[in-house]
């Protein structure tokens, strides 16, 4: 932990405990830059953060919220994450007693990202709040994560609980990738456009969340092929499709224990999709 005169500046929006599951024995992982399309290696401490993202203006300690998040949120979630993976491997199904832990893991990851804070700005403007909007959105966002007065976290947890879950096991030697926006929201009718913008309340929404390079969770309400709490072996086509959505949904970075070499055929589709998302 940083000292009082040297507060933490790297505030991780994707927890290091999560990214460590994608590291090799040397503690490093491969990173693919989705826009610039090149790969490099790094440690989890060197990626997945935004400088001073949780800093509190005027606080006695600027990194007080970051410290609280690490102790009160990330610590318990890291323990729950390990327990979920252990339960899946031991029981050969999703451990239903860990469902609440899984929902909290997914909900916090959805809510803590910079894109969530950015989405608050037009909402505040439409509601007639005065600026500066960046600081106001930051205050609302930290309150949302702290769950002191916000109803957003309970709402997201309730929505997630309305889904069934199934576990996907990656093909041998073909790891699931994850990204700096790990939770992918999909819609059956919109998959050609890889749309993640449809909300959790949509009746055909699905949520894909990699737990590790070998295991991922798929949230669904209705499926002709999936059984709740079951584990099924992903085909190579399904594996490729899930990783395709991961690249498309990333803010910038995609992570894997192996060198990431996306298929050129679907990288062209991803370029078009990502360019469209940047349009005002």
mmCIF file of N, CA and C in Angstrom, residues 165-277:
data_model
loop_
_atom_site.group_PDB
_atom_site.id
_atom_site.type_symbol
_atom_site.label_atom_id
_atom_site.label_comp_id
_atom_site.label_asym_id
_atom_site.label_seq_id
_atom_site.Cartn_x
_atom_site.Cartn_y
_atom_site.Cartn_z
ATOM 1 N N UNK A 165 -27.342 -19.291 -15.567
ATOM 2 C CA UNK A 165 -25.935 -19.287 -15.947
ATOM 3 C C UNK A 165 -25.522 -20.686 -16.406
ATOM 4 N N UNK A 166 -24.594 -20.701 -17.341
ATOM 5 C CA UNK A 166 -23.982 -21.934 -17.800
ATOM 6 C C UNK A 166 -22.491 -21.656 -17.939
ATOM 7 N N UNK A 167 -21.673 -22.698 -17.844
ATOM 8 C CA UNK A 167 -20.221 -22.546 -17.884
ATOM 9 C C UNK A 167 -19.671 -23.108 -19.190
ATOM 10 N N UNK A 168 -18.820 -22.346 -19.849
ATOM 11 C CA UNK A 168 -18.155 -22.790 -21.061
ATOM 12 C C UNK A 168 -16.722 -23.169 -20.734
ATOM 13 N N UNK A 169 -16.272 -24.298 -21.254
ATOM 14 C CA UNK A 169 -14.880 -24.712 -21.109
ATOM 15 C C UNK A 169 -14.195 -24.537 -22.456
ATOM 16 N N UNK A 170 -13.067 -23.848 -22.473
ATOM 17 C CA UNK A 170 -12.375 -23.553 -23.722
ATOM 18 C C UNK A 170 -11.768 -24.809 -24.331
ATOM 19 N N UNK A 171 -11.648 -24.868 -25.656
ATOM 20 C CA UNK A 171 -10.951 -25.996 -26.283
ATOM 21 C C UNK A 171 -9.507 -26.079 -25.800
ATOM 22 N N UNK A 172 -8.952 -27.266 -25.771
ATOM 23 C CA UNK A 172 -7.579 -27.464 -25.298
ATOM 24 C C UNK A 172 -6.619 -26.613 -26.137
ATOM 25 N N UNK A 173 -5.771 -25.858 -25.449
ATOM 26 C CA UNK A 173 -4.773 -25.049 -26.133
ATOM 27 C C UNK A 173 -5.292 -23.773 -26.743
ATOM 28 N N UNK A 174 -6.568 -23.453 -26.506
ATOM 29 C CA UNK A 174 -7.171 -22.243 -27.073
ATOM 30 C C UNK A 174 -7.846 -21.450 -25.952
ATOM 31 N N UNK A 175 -7.115 -20.568 -25.296
ATOM 32 C CA UNK A 175 -7.661 -19.862 -24.136
ATOM 33 C C UNK A 175 -8.693 -18.810 -24.523
ATOM 34 N N UNK A 176 -9.657 -18.616 -23.619
ATOM 35 C CA UNK A 176 -10.520 -17.449 -23.737
ATOM 36 C C UNK A 176 -9.680 -16.210 -23.465
ATOM 37 N N UNK A 177 -9.937 -15.166 -24.222
ATOM 38 C CA UNK A 177 -9.299 -13.881 -23.957
ATOM 39 C C UNK A 177 -10.205 -13.069 -23.041
ATOM 40 N N UNK A 178 -9.642 -12.045 -22.417
ATOM 41 C CA UNK A 178 -10.439 -11.072 -21.695
ATOM 42 C C UNK A 178 -9.926 -9.689 -22.085
ATOM 43 N N UNK A 179 -10.490 -8.649 -21.509
ATOM 44 C CA UNK A 179 -10.114 -7.303 -21.965
ATOM 45 C C UNK A 179 -10.232 -6.302 -20.833
ATOM 46 N N UNK A 180 -9.994 -5.035 -21.163
ATOM 47 C CA UNK A 180 -10.170 -3.961 -20.183
ATOM 48 C C UNK A 180 -11.641 -3.573 -20.047
ATOM 49 N N UNK A 181 -12.533 -4.329 -20.682
ATOM 50 C CA UNK A 181 -13.984 -4.247 -20.475
ATOM 51 C C UNK A 181 -14.504 -5.675 -20.529
ATOM 52 N N UNK A 182 -14.256 -6.479 -19.473
ATOM 53 C CA UNK A 182 -14.420 -7.936 -19.567
ATOM 54 C C UNK A 182 -15.845 -8.440 -19.740
ATOM 55 N N UNK A 183 -16.841 -7.679 -19.285
ATOM 56 C CA UNK A 183 -18.224 -8.148 -19.354
ATOM 57 C C UNK A 183 -18.805 -7.766 -20.711
ATOM 58 N N UNK A 184 -19.171 -8.766 -21.505
ATOM 59 C CA UNK A 184 -19.710 -8.539 -22.855
ATOM 60 C C UNK A 184 -21.210 -8.822 -22.827
ATOM 61 N N UNK A 185 -22.016 -7.817 -23.179
ATOM 62 C CA UNK A 185 -23.461 -7.984 -23.269
ATOM 63 C C UNK A 185 -23.831 -8.166 -24.733
ATOM 64 N N UNK A 186 -24.522 -9.268 -25.035
ATOM 65 C CA UNK A 186 -24.838 -9.603 -26.421
ATOM 66 C C UNK A 186 -26.344 -9.750 -26.581
ATOM 67 N N UNK A 187 -26.788 -9.718 -27.822
ATOM 68 C CA UNK A 187 -28.181 -9.916 -28.155
ATOM 69 C C UNK A 187 -28.263 -10.809 -29.372
ATOM 70 N N UNK A 188 -29.094 -11.831 -29.294
ATOM 71 C CA UNK A 188 -29.128 -12.853 -30.333
ATOM 72 C C UNK A 188 -29.322 -12.271 -31.730
ATOM 73 N N UNK A 189 -30.243 -11.314 -31.873
ATOM 74 C CA UNK A 189 -30.564 -10.781 -33.188
ATOM 75 C C UNK A 189 -29.546 -9.764 -33.683
ATOM 76 N N UNK A 190 -28.643 -9.327 -32.808
ATOM 77 C CA UNK A 190 -27.707 -8.268 -33.175
ATOM 78 C C UNK A 190 -26.271 -8.737 -33.227
ATOM 79 N N UNK A 191 -26.032 -10.041 -33.182
ATOM 80 C CA UNK A 191 -24.656 -10.506 -33.085
ATOM 81 C C UNK A 191 -23.834 -10.196 -34.326
ATOM 82 N N UNK A 192 -24.476 -10.048 -35.489
ATOM 83 C CA UNK A 192 -23.729 -9.692 -36.689
ATOM 84 C C UNK A 192 -23.058 -8.336 -36.521
ATOM 85 N N UNK A 193 -23.698 -7.453 -35.754
ATOM 86 C CA UNK A 193 -23.114 -6.137 -35.472
ATOM 87 C C UNK A 193 -22.340 -6.133 -34.153
ATOM 88 N N UNK A 194 -22.342 -7.260 -33.420
ATOM 89 C CA UNK A 194 -21.634 -7.399 -32.152
ATOM 90 C C UNK A 194 -22.026 -6.305 -31.166
ATOM 91 N N UNK A 195 -23.307 -6.027 -31.094
ATOM 92 C CA UNK A 195 -23.780 -4.920 -30.272
ATOM 93 C C UNK A 195 -23.732 -5.263 -28.794
ATOM 94 N N UNK A 196 -23.040 -4.441 -28.002
ATOM 95 C CA UNK A 196 -23.038 -4.603 -26.552
ATOM 96 C C UNK A 196 -23.888 -3.536 -25.887
ATOM 97 N N UNK A 197 -24.535 -2.671 -26.670
ATOM 98 C CA UNK A 197 -25.242 -1.534 -26.107
ATOM 99 C C UNK A 197 -26.618 -1.892 -25.549
ATOM 100 N N UNK A 198 -27.194 -2.999 -25.968
ATOM 101 C CA UNK A 198 -28.491 -3.396 -25.430
ATOM 102 C C UNK A 198 -28.342 -3.743 -23.953
ATOM 103 N N UNK A 199 -29.321 -3.311 -23.157
ATOM 104 C CA UNK A 199 -29.195 -3.457 -21.714
ATOM 105 C C UNK A 199 -29.543 -4.844 -21.211
ATOM 106 N N UNK A 200 -29.286 -5.048 -19.935
ATOM 107 C CA UNK A 200 -29.567 -6.334 -19.296
ATOM 108 C C UNK A 200 -31.052 -6.640 -19.263
ATOM 109 N N UNK A 201 -31.877 -5.614 -19.326
ATOM 110 C CA UNK A 201 -33.303 -5.844 -19.254
ATOM 111 C C UNK A 201 -33.914 -6.378 -20.540
ATOM 112 N N UNK A 202 -33.155 -6.375 -21.637
ATOM 113 C CA UNK A 202 -33.696 -6.871 -22.896
ATOM 114 C C UNK A 202 -33.960 -8.368 -22.773
ATOM 115 N N UNK A 203 -35.132 -8.856 -23.236
ATOM 116 C CA UNK A 203 -35.472 -10.267 -23.022
ATOM 117 C C UNK A 203 -34.530 -11.256 -23.688
ATOM 118 N N UNK A 204 -33.809 -10.843 -24.730
ATOM 119 C CA UNK A 204 -32.909 -11.766 -25.410
ATOM 120 C C UNK A 204 -31.431 -11.463 -25.127
ATOM 121 N N UNK A 205 -31.184 -10.651 -24.118
ATOM 122 C CA UNK A 205 -29.799 -10.332 -23.774
ATOM 123 C C UNK A 205 -29.071 -11.561 -23.246
ATOM 124 N N UNK A 206 -27.792 -11.649 -23.561
ATOM 125 C CA UNK A 206 -26.903 -12.637 -22.975
ATOM 126 C C UNK A 206 -25.657 -11.910 -22.480
ATOM 127 N N UNK A 207 -25.032 -12.448 -21.454
ATOM 128 C CA UNK A 207 -23.834 -11.835 -20.873
ATOM 129 C C UNK A 207 -22.728 -12.873 -20.858
ATOM 130 N N UNK A 208 -21.587 -12.500 -21.413
ATOM 131 C CA UNK A 208 -20.424 -13.384 -21.462
ATOM 132 C C UNK A 208 -19.338 -12.796 -20.580
ATOM 133 N N UNK A 209 -18.803 -13.621 -19.661
ATOM 134 C CA UNK A 209 -17.775 -13.138 -18.740
ATOM 135 C C UNK A 209 -16.716 -14.216 -18.542
ATOM 136 N N UNK A 210 -15.495 -14.019 -19.075
ATOM 137 C CA UNK A 210 -14.421 -14.999 -18.851
ATOM 138 C C UNK A 210 -13.993 -14.998 -17.382
ATOM 139 N N UNK A 211 -13.984 -16.168 -16.783
ATOM 140 C CA UNK A 211 -13.503 -16.323 -15.406
ATOM 141 C C UNK A 211 -12.011 -16.610 -15.367
ATOM 142 N N UNK A 212 -11.515 -17.279 -16.407
ATOM 143 C CA UNK A 212 -10.110 -17.650 -16.533
ATOM 144 C C UNK A 212 -9.894 -17.997 -18.001
ATOM 145 N N UNK A 213 -8.652 -18.257 -18.417
ATOM 146 C CA UNK A 213 -8.449 -18.666 -19.811
ATOM 147 C C UNK A 213 -9.172 -19.955 -20.176
ATOM 148 N N UNK A 214 -9.481 -20.788 -19.195
ATOM 149 C CA UNK A 214 -10.125 -22.074 -19.467
ATOM 150 C C UNK A 214 -11.644 -22.051 -19.286
ATOM 151 N N UNK A 215 -12.154 -21.139 -18.470
ATOM 152 C CA UNK A 215 -13.575 -21.163 -18.115
ATOM 153 C C UNK A 215 -14.209 -19.785 -18.276
ATOM 154 N N UNK A 216 -15.449 -19.784 -18.757
ATOM 155 C CA UNK A 216 -16.211 -18.550 -18.878
ATOM 156 C C UNK A 216 -17.653 -18.824 -18.502
ATOM 157 N N UNK A 217 -18.337 -17.795 -18.047
ATOM 158 C CA UNK A 217 -19.744 -17.912 -17.681
ATOM 159 C C UNK A 217 -20.595 -17.218 -18.730
ATOM 160 N N UNK A 218 -21.680 -17.850 -19.099
ATOM 161 C CA UNK A 218 -22.645 -17.258 -20.017
ATOM 162 C C UNK A 218 -23.976 -17.125 -19.289
ATOM 163 N N UNK A 219 -24.450 -15.881 -19.140
ATOM 164 C CA UNK A 219 -25.761 -15.610 -18.567
ATOM 165 C C UNK A 219 -26.792 -15.647 -19.689
ATOM 166 N N UNK A 220 -27.927 -16.308 -19.468
ATOM 167 C CA UNK A 220 -28.979 -16.366 -20.468
ATOM 168 C C UNK A 220 -30.325 -16.542 -19.779
ATOM 169 N N UNK A 221 -31.378 -16.128 -20.456
ATOM 170 C CA UNK A 221 -32.733 -16.333 -19.924
ATOM 171 C C UNK A 221 -33.388 -17.547 -20.559
ATOM 172 N N UNK A 222 -33.288 -17.644 -21.867
ATOM 173 C CA UNK A 222 -33.877 -18.763 -22.594
ATOM 174 C C UNK A 222 -32.863 -19.256 -23.608
ATOM 175 N N UNK A 223 -32.673 -20.567 -23.678
ATOM 176 C CA UNK A 223 -31.759 -21.136 -24.664
ATOM 177 C C UNK A 223 -32.205 -22.554 -25.008
ATOM 178 N N UNK A 224 -32.250 -22.885 -26.311
ATOM 179 C CA UNK A 224 -32.621 -24.247 -26.695
ATOM 180 C C UNK A 224 -31.514 -25.266 -26.436
ATOM 181 N N UNK A 225 -30.295 -24.787 -26.225
ATOM 182 C CA UNK A 225 -29.160 -25.716 -26.107
ATOM 183 C C UNK A 225 -28.479 -25.708 -24.748
ATOM 184 N N UNK A 226 -28.643 -24.630 -23.964
ATOM 185 C CA UNK A 226 -27.950 -24.526 -22.684
ATOM 186 C C UNK A 226 -28.842 -24.976 -21.532
ATOM 187 N N UNK A 227 -28.227 -25.646 -20.567
ATOM 188 C CA UNK A 227 -28.913 -26.032 -19.344
ATOM 189 C C UNK A 227 -28.350 -25.217 -18.186
ATOM 190 N N UNK A 228 -29.220 -24.703 -17.335
ATOM 191 C CA UNK A 228 -28.739 -23.916 -16.195
ATOM 192 C C UNK A 228 -27.725 -24.688 -15.356
ATOM 193 N N UNK A 229 -26.650 -24.009 -14.979
ATOM 194 C CA UNK A 229 -25.599 -24.505 -14.084
ATOM 195 C C UNK A 229 -24.734 -25.608 -14.685
ATOM 196 N N UNK A 230 -24.978 -25.970 -15.947
ATOM 197 C CA UNK A 230 -24.200 -27.041 -16.577
ATOM 198 C C UNK A 230 -22.902 -26.502 -17.166
ATOM 199 N N UNK A 231 -21.947 -27.408 -17.372
ATOM 200 C CA UNK A 231 -20.700 -27.089 -18.054
ATOM 201 C C UNK A 231 -20.723 -27.754 -19.421
ATOM 202 N N UNK A 232 -20.378 -26.999 -20.458
ATOM 203 C CA UNK A 232 -20.317 -27.589 -21.780
ATOM 204 C C UNK A 232 -19.045 -27.155 -22.484
ATOM 205 N N UNK A 233 -18.563 -28.031 -23.315
ATOM 206 C CA UNK A 233 -17.313 -27.805 -24.036
ATOM 207 C C UNK A 233 -17.563 -26.901 -25.233
ATOM 208 N N UNK A 234 -16.891 -25.772 -25.265
ATOM 209 C CA UNK A 234 -17.038 -24.861 -26.395
ATOM 210 C C UNK A 234 -16.345 -25.442 -27.625
ATOM 211 N N UNK A 235 -16.986 -25.345 -28.771
ATOM 212 C CA UNK A 235 -16.353 -25.737 -30.021
ATOM 213 C C UNK A 235 -15.354 -24.661 -30.425
ATOM 214 N N UNK A 236 -14.514 -24.960 -31.398
ATOM 215 C CA UNK A 236 -13.566 -23.943 -31.871
ATOM 216 C C UNK A 236 -14.294 -22.732 -32.440
ATOM 217 N N UNK A 237 -15.410 -22.985 -33.094
ATOM 218 C CA UNK A 237 -16.177 -21.867 -33.650
ATOM 219 C C UNK A 237 -16.744 -21.001 -32.537
ATOM 220 N N UNK A 238 -17.274 -21.620 -31.494
ATOM 221 C CA UNK A 238 -17.804 -20.862 -30.367
ATOM 222 C C UNK A 238 -16.692 -20.109 -29.645
ATOM 223 N N UNK A 239 -15.545 -20.782 -29.473
ATOM 224 C CA UNK A 239 -14.390 -20.137 -28.850
ATOM 225 C C UNK A 239 -13.980 -18.901 -29.648
ATOM 226 N N UNK A 240 -13.898 -19.033 -30.964
ATOM 227 C CA UNK A 240 -13.513 -17.908 -31.809
ATOM 228 C C UNK A 240 -14.540 -16.788 -31.720
ATOM 229 N N UNK A 241 -15.832 -17.156 -31.692
ATOM 230 C CA UNK A 241 -16.870 -16.141 -31.609
ATOM 231 C C UNK A 241 -16.813 -15.360 -30.311
ATOM 232 N N UNK A 242 -16.606 -16.044 -29.189
ATOM 233 C CA UNK A 242 -16.526 -15.368 -27.907
ATOM 234 C C UNK A 242 -15.321 -14.433 -27.852
ATOM 235 N N UNK A 243 -14.196 -14.885 -28.387
ATOM 236 C CA UNK A 243 -13.023 -14.016 -28.401
ATOM 237 C C UNK A 243 -13.209 -12.840 -29.350
ATOM 238 N N UNK A 244 -13.961 -13.051 -30.416
ATOM 239 C CA UNK A 244 -14.277 -11.957 -31.331
ATOM 240 C C UNK A 244 -15.071 -10.870 -30.609
ATOM 241 N N UNK A 245 -16.091 -11.278 -29.843
ATOM 242 C CA UNK A 245 -16.877 -10.307 -29.083
ATOM 243 C C UNK A 245 -16.018 -9.593 -28.047
ATOM 244 N N UNK A 246 -15.064 -10.323 -27.474
ATOM 245 C CA UNK A 246 -14.182 -9.723 -26.477
ATOM 246 C C UNK A 246 -13.360 -8.601 -27.091
ATOM 247 N N UNK A 247 -12.804 -8.820 -28.274
ATOM 248 C CA UNK A 247 -12.017 -7.778 -28.950
ATOM 249 C C UNK A 247 -12.910 -6.590 -29.304
ATOM 250 N N UNK A 248 -14.099 -6.875 -29.828
ATOM 251 C CA UNK A 248 -15.003 -5.801 -30.231
ATOM 252 C C UNK A 248 -15.439 -4.951 -29.043
ATOM 253 N N UNK A 249 -15.612 -5.571 -27.874
ATOM 254 C CA UNK A 249 -16.109 -4.878 -26.696
ATOM 255 C C UNK A 249 -15.018 -4.147 -25.920
ATOM 256 N N UNK A 250 -13.751 -4.472 -26.170
ATOM 257 C CA UNK A 250 -12.646 -3.890 -25.403
ATOM 258 C C UNK A 250 -12.610 -2.371 -25.545
ATOM 259 N N UNK A 251 -12.216 -1.701 -24.468
ATOM 260 C CA UNK A 251 -11.963 -0.269 -24.575
ATOM 261 C C UNK A 251 -10.723 -0.039 -25.436
ATOM 262 N N UNK A 252 -9.644 -0.762 -25.130
ATOM 263 C CA UNK A 252 -8.414 -0.698 -25.914
ATOM 264 C C UNK A 252 -7.661 -2.014 -25.912
ATOM 265 N N UNK A 253 -7.581 -2.679 -24.745
ATOM 266 C CA UNK A 253 -6.651 -3.779 -24.560
ATOM 267 C C UNK A 253 -7.344 -5.124 -24.391
ATOM 268 N N UNK A 254 -6.756 -6.149 -25.002
ATOM 269 C CA UNK A 254 -7.213 -7.532 -24.869
ATOM 270 C C UNK A 254 -6.077 -8.334 -24.250
ATOM 271 N N UNK A 255 -6.397 -9.276 -23.345
ATOM 272 C CA UNK A 255 -5.384 -9.995 -22.590
ATOM 273 C C UNK A 255 -5.478 -11.500 -22.811
ATOM 274 N N UNK A 256 -4.316 -12.153 -22.840
ATOM 275 C CA UNK A 256 -4.252 -13.606 -22.994
ATOM 276 C C UNK A 256 -2.909 -14.095 -22.477
ATOM 277 N N UNK A 257 -2.843 -15.359 -21.999
ATOM 278 C CA UNK A 257 -1.533 -15.924 -21.626
ATOM 279 C C UNK A 257 -0.688 -16.253 -22.855
ATOM 280 N N UNK A 258 -1.303 -16.272 -24.044
ATOM 281 C CA UNK A 258 -0.585 -16.564 -25.281
ATOM 282 C C UNK A 258 -0.676 -15.377 -26.232
ATOM 283 N N UNK A 259 0.236 -15.336 -27.170
ATOM 284 C CA UNK A 259 0.225 -14.286 -28.181
ATOM 285 C C UNK A 259 -1.124 -14.266 -28.889
ATOM 286 N N UNK A 260 -1.720 -13.085 -28.993
ATOM 287 C CA UNK A 260 -3.031 -12.921 -29.622
ATOM 288 C C UNK A 260 -2.837 -12.594 -31.097
ATOM 289 N N UNK A 261 -3.379 -13.451 -31.946
ATOM 290 C CA UNK A 261 -3.299 -13.253 -33.392
ATOM 291 C C UNK A 261 -4.702 -13.384 -33.970
ATOM 292 N N UNK A 262 -5.489 -12.291 -33.947
ATOM 293 C CA UNK A 262 -6.878 -12.367 -34.417
ATOM 294 C C UNK A 262 -6.971 -12.741 -35.894
ATOM 295 N N UNK A 263 -8.051 -13.407 -36.220
ATOM 296 C CA UNK A 263 -8.309 -13.793 -37.598
ATOM 297 C C UNK A 263 -8.539 -12.540 -38.451
ATOM 298 N N UNK A 264 -7.795 -12.368 -39.538
ATOM 299 C CA UNK A 264 -7.950 -11.159 -40.376
ATOM 300 C C UNK A 264 -9.365 -10.982 -40.905
ATOM 301 N N UNK A 265 -10.073 -12.083 -41.152
ATOM 302 C CA UNK A 265 -11.416 -11.993 -41.721
ATOM 303 C C UNK A 265 -12.377 -11.262 -40.787
ATOM 304 N N UNK A 266 -12.283 -11.561 -39.461
ATOM 305 C CA UNK A 266 -13.203 -10.852 -38.587
ATOM 306 C C UNK A 266 -12.605 -9.590 -37.977
ATOM 307 N N UNK A 267 -11.315 -9.350 -38.131
ATOM 308 C CA UNK A 267 -10.752 -8.068 -37.688
ATOM 309 C C UNK A 267 -11.317 -6.924 -38.520
ATOM 310 N N UNK A 268 -11.595 -7.176 -39.799
ATOM 311 C CA UNK A 268 -12.178 -6.127 -40.636
ATOM 312 C C UNK A 268 -13.562 -5.747 -40.130
ATOM 313 N N UNK A 269 -14.338 -6.734 -39.734
ATOM 314 C CA UNK A 269 -15.668 -6.473 -39.169
ATOM 315 C C UNK A 269 -15.549 -5.710 -37.851
ATOM 316 N N UNK A 270 -14.563 -6.086 -37.045
ATOM 317 C CA UNK A 270 -14.365 -5.415 -35.765
ATOM 318 C C UNK A 270 -13.947 -3.962 -35.978
ATOM 319 N N UNK A 271 -13.103 -3.692 -36.960
ATOM 320 C CA UNK A 271 -12.697 -2.305 -37.241
ATOM 321 C C UNK A 271 -13.915 -1.447 -37.551
ATOM 322 N N UNK A 272 -14.799 -1.980 -38.367
ATOM 323 C CA UNK A 272 -16.003 -1.233 -38.731
ATOM 324 C C UNK A 272 -16.872 -0.986 -37.506
ATOM 325 N N UNK A 273 -17.042 -2.020 -36.688
ATOM 326 C CA UNK A 273 -17.849 -1.897 -35.480
ATOM 327 C C UNK A 273 -17.265 -0.868 -34.527
ATOM 328 N N UNK A 274 -15.973 -0.952 -34.270
ATOM 329 C CA UNK A 274 -15.348 -0.052 -33.303
ATOM 330 C C UNK A 274 -15.358 1.389 -33.802
ATOM 331 N N UNK A 275 -15.179 1.587 -35.096
ATOM 332 C CA UNK A 275 -15.234 2.941 -35.669
ATOM 333 C C UNK A 275 -16.630 3.536 -35.506
ATOM 334 N N UNK A 276 -17.656 2.698 -35.685
ATOM 335 C CA UNK A 276 -19.027 3.176 -35.540
ATOM 336 C C UNK A 276 -19.318 3.593 -34.112
ATOM 337 N N UNK A 277 -18.750 2.899 -33.136
ATOM 338 C CA UNK A 277 -18.989 3.229 -31.737
ATOM 339 C C UNK A 277 -18.369 4.569 -31.333
#
